Amino acid sequence: MKPAPFKYARPGSVDEALALLQAGGDEAKVLAGGQSFVPLLNLRMASVESIVDLNRLDDLAYIRRDNDTLCIGAMTRHRQIEVSDEVQAAQPLLCRAAAEVGHLAIRNRGTIGGSLVHADPAAEWPLVAAALDAQLVLRSQDNSRTVAAREFFLAPLMTAIEPAEILCEVRFPVAPAGAVWGFQELCRRPGDFAIVAIACQLTLDDSGTCSTASLAVGGAHSTPLHVADVEPIVVGSQGDAAVLTAAAEKAAAAVDPSGDVHGSADYRRRMVKVLAQRALKEAWSA
Amino acid sequence: MEASQGGTGKMVGAQVRRVEDPRVLLGKSQYVDDLDLPNSLALAFVRSPYAHARIVSIDAAAAQNQPGVRLVLTGADIAGAIKPLRVEYEPAKAPTHKPCDWPVLAQDKVRFVGEAAAVVVAADRYAAEDAAGLIDVEYEPLEPVSDVEQALAADAPLVHEEWGDNVMQTLQAEIGDVAKAFQEADCVVSERLTTGRHMALPMETRGCVASFEPATDTLTVWSSTQVPHVLRSHIALVLDFPEHHIRVVAPDVGGGFGQKGHLFPEEAVSAYLAHRLGRAVKWIEDRRENLSASLHAKQQAVQAELAVRQDGTILGIRGRFVGDVGAYSEYPWGSAFEAGHAASSLPGPYKTPAFSFEAVSVATNKTTIGVYRGVGLPIGVLTMERLMDLAAHKLGLDPAEIRLRNMIRKEEHPYTTIIGAEVESGSHRESLQKALDILGYQECRAEQQRARAQGRYLGIGIGCYLEGTAPSSAAFASMGLNLGGYESATVRMDVAGKVTVLVGTHSHGQSHETTLAQVAADELGVPLADVKIIEGDTNAVPYGMGTWGSRSAVTGGGAISRASEKLRNKMLRIASRMTEVPDDDLELAEGMIRRRADTTPLMPIKELAHRVLVQAGSLPRDEEPGLDATAHYEPPPSTHANATHIALVEVDSDTGQVTLLRYIVVEDCGTIINPTVVDGQIQGGVAQGIGTALYEHALYDENGQFLTGTLMDYLIPTAIDVPQVEIGHIESPSPHTPHGIKGVGEGGAIAPPAAIANAVADALAPFEVRVDAIPLTPERVLGWIEQRQAAA
Ligand SMILES: Cc1cc2nc3c(=O)[nH]c(=O)nc-3n(C[C@H](O)[C@H](O)[C@H](O)COP(=O)(O)OP(=O)(O)OC[C@H]3O[C@@H](n4cnc5c(N)ncnc54)[C@H](O)[C@@H]3O)c2cc1C
């Protein structure tokens, strides 16, 4: 379990990193926390000619609130988000989701940017990014663009990022007044990737009536899946059981899961229903 | 009881700190991979991607030309030089057993995914892996034998053609009139279940360093092994190399659990290469190799029936255990060992008048099965304990009550079981009662009722077992196995009166440096700090069997007690001449020669040692010089430990997820040498048993492809998933062993599958689910609930 040989560079600035990446073409890749990439290299399931290590780029590690937007630098570690007061105040669902990513040692190293680009359909960051309609800021040597998370994920471990691009920032909308959320994850052991996970955010008025709703599913589809059809069912309701069941069934109908050793496709679909119901209920009872 | 004659009895039983902890906790242990010999080369094996295939050709030219590559060898290259591993049972004792060759590098065909087909020797492991990737093995895929059912079909492909079928061994026995028992029964319950293929998974993977020194013609193998002498003998055998020129050293070993109680092909190849190249070679397997190509364990399909009277009294048991043993037979136990062990353990601590069993071991194209903590017992106990719960349910008895009614009682010891084992002492009913008390059984039942009313499903599960620990040489002989059960120790006193103990057991987490030193300290009346335990070097310690089978406290402790007794007698004899006090009125205690009657100190032990070893002229003429003694200790035919485990679980009826809320163990391993060490063995064993019950599953698809090659697929319980075990102790000393010691190493891992499976069945009693398989994965558990709901 040793990687094949590769070249290694540790640039001191984002521009330098972008130049190295551009020069390396398809055969260069960036290294962030290494918590997904390094195992793939060691298992020889991935091999690259050169690695551009981003770990010196402190200017990609930050949490900053900009009015209604929470901006998080791609090299921010899972753990920094999990324990951030600023994040807790602006969008507590992120802290909750971060706490479910692997174990402490992994959260201390792994980054939000790495998780999003790695694009494991069962991972927490892609899920909440889809649920909250996050925007991803991508840069290459001569371009900068913003892609919606809901468009970014294409297939398992495949995204819209180009080889010469670096994900620099993730922008989450700050939770609006009246926002409540639910987060449910089913996994074999705490810290494992989800068999199924659900993240949802609702806005409720004083009487508990829902005015906006967004729900996404992880682990049960080729990408994290925002189920837009849930919103019309839930909006206007007060979260009674029949509504939750109907919404959950909608979510279960929307996914096209594949199975693995931890759960068959059929099991995952059924768990989407169970967990979606629980997540919506959790949100309403917050 | 054979009491310790000269000891003060102070150390055995004392909760002293583990001597090895500072080293282990500070990361100062020296594992085999920490050994860096000059000019050492690294090995990487090329492993089969096919479950069953003929090797057409191997092209290693590209690999051979890689930078840093020293040598590439294939099966054809070593065919005459290294004998295949082969387990032979004595035919008279095991007439149905079919032996097979396990080539150290595949010859004509490969029989499991992960089988070694070639080896690369290179400057380092990176270069070796790079080159291994360039070796082109052309395979002609054959139809794989992917499960037992297929293996037993009439037209099945054959794993070993020369057998004519795929059955490695069939064992059958009937004791008492089983048919009559079932006819006369008021109630018969039956169980069919399957257990998941899983494995020991030591934190340190397998590995070895081998070197050859031409000047002394010495081949040295440092291996992460539990059995240094067994390894030495078998390396000598397969390499045809003189054994007295081989030295095997087991340095610190990071867990073995049975897996490292074998000779492996890779070790034989490493030793061969060191000799051939005259260079040190290192093989450290990676986790993927350990998962796919070491040894698996415990995949069996069981069918069993229990016949009872209305009051729950057992009349008869019958069981059929079919083990999926994989491709080969592991050296030296033989892979057929496990199924027989499981089957014969069925009656457990329950008085059983009639018993029959069949154990069938079947070869398939999977990784070979090997002994793993508890071997067959976790399966036998799971089966029996499920049957007890089913019978209790059918008769309307409490599950605890039906067990209490059938267990061997204290006053019945020594009790001869249906399989002829003499259970010398024990605390079956007492341990169950005590475990129920720790749990607060009645309160838990009430809580269960309250929870059910709220739609929460709590379950209580009991698992009781009887374990024959420290098997004797005769026990192996009766099965036709060529293996000793004895142990050897040398006890040496130096001129300062300090003691070095050389013993043939090996510690890989069991804390022998503490517990065996406690035994020696008592036997020789010296402080614990004055005893040093040395294990694991065949050039230092007398020929021994290593550590497995819950044997070391009994056999290592026994050998040390016997050797110490010899030394002590000599010391007292000499002291008697010097002090003119009769030797039977002398004792060794607290570092002194004392008068036994009134404990008056007469002479420090170190003064005696100095006089014997240095001022030897003062030694009586008829005394042989020297202060050391060696003893070989054969344990009694059986030394029985027992325990009760209770699991409290909650099951999420919507997801099938099982959560362990509490776990209780009341164990009885006879005299406890050190409670901390016993608690550690229990806690660690339970963790592994929880893995067996809930998580661990080495999976293959229908083509024999291995699906669980990383720890993201093959799940083990982590610290978060294992509750702090609530442990109670009862001590029923063995009347047959020095200090009354019994074994405890495997115990913790034996009953968790039973306790947890019973707890899950109990939790889901309102759904009347049938728990018919482990591990209890969420999907499986949910499936049982839904099946029942669909049927209703
Ligand atoms: C035992 C274990 C358990 C885990 N459990 C979980 C879990 O429960 N949930 C979960 O979500 N994750 C889990 N992970 C994965 C973890 O979250 C990783 O940290 C994350 O997936 C990748 O982030 P990273 O910073 O480590 O990226 P790396 O591993 O360094 O990189 C991952 C990929 O992203 C690319 N990349 C990284 N950063 C950028 C960037 N800024 N721009 C462009 N490309 C980039 C890399 O080139 C690479 O292809 C686990 C990991 C381990 C080892």
Coordinates of C-alpha atoms in Angstrom, one line a residue, chain A residues 1-5 42-45 103 120 186-193 195 260-268 270-271 274-275 278, chain B residues 125-126 129-130 286-288 652 654-657 694-695 699 707-708 710-718 720-721 776-779 782 786:
Chain A
M1 CA 0.0 0.0 0.0
K2 CA 2.6 2.5 -1.2
P3 CA 1.8 5.1 -3.8
A4 CA 3.4 5.1 -7.2
P5 CA 6.1 7.8 -7.7
N42 CA -1.8 4.4 -1.5
L43 CA -4.3 1.9 -2.7
R44 CA -3.1 2.7 -6.2
M45 CA -6.7 3.5 -7.2
H103 CA -13.4 11.2 13.5
D120 CA -18.5 11.4 -2.3
L186 CA -27.8 6.7 9.4
C187 CA -24.4 5.0 9.4
R188 CA -23.1 1.7 10.8
R189 CA -20.8 3.4 13.3
P190 CA -20.4 7.0 14.4
G191 CA -17.9 8.6 12.0
D192 CA -18.7 6.4 9.0
F193 CA -19.9 7.8 5.7
I195 CA -25.7 5.0 4.4
D260 CA -22.9 -1.6 -1.4
V261 CA -21.8 -3.8 1.5
H262 CA -23.4 -1.5 4.0
G263 CA -26.8 -1.4 2.5
S264 CA -28.7 -2.4 -0.6
A265 CA -30.3 0.1 -3.0
D266 CA -33.7 -1.0 -1.7
Y267 CA -32.7 -0.4 1.9
R268 CA -31.3 3.0 1.1
R270 CA -36.5 3.0 2.3
M271 CA -34.2 4.7 4.7
V274 CA -37.6 7.1 7.4
L275 CA -34.9 9.7 7.7
R278 CA -37.4 12.3 11.0
Chain B
R125 CA 8.6 -1.6 -0.5
Y126 CA 7.8 1.3 -2.9
E129 CA 5.1 -2.6 -5.3
D130 CA 6.0 -0.6 -8.5
D286 CA -0.4 -4.1 4.3
R287 CA -4.0 -3.9 5.6
R288 CA -5.4 -5.0 2.2
D652 CA -34.6 1.0 16.1
D654 CA -37.6 1.7 11.5
T655 CA -34.0 1.3 10.5
G656 CA -32.9 -2.0 12.1
Q657 CA -30.0 -0.3 13.9
L694 CA -22.8 -6.6 14.8
Y695 CA -20.2 -5.5 12.3
L699 CA -17.7 -10.6 1.9
L707 CA -15.5 -7.1 -1.5
T708 CA -14.2 -6.0 1.8
T710 CA -10.4 -1.9 3.3
L711 CA -11.5 -0.9 6.7
M712 CA -14.2 1.2 5.1
D713 CA -15.9 -2.0 3.9
Y714 CA -14.8 -4.4 6.6
L715 CA -16.2 -2.8 9.8
I716 CA -14.8 -3.4 13.2
P717 CA -16.1 -1.8 16.4
T718 CA -14.1 1.2 17.5
I720 CA -17.0 4.5 20.5
D721 CA -18.9 1.4 19.7
L776 CA -26.8 -8.3 12.9
T777 CA -26.6 -5.6 10.3
P778 CA -29.4 -2.9 10.2
E779 CA -30.7 -4.1 6.9
L782 CA -35.1 -4.6 9.4
E786 CA -40.7 -6.6 7.8

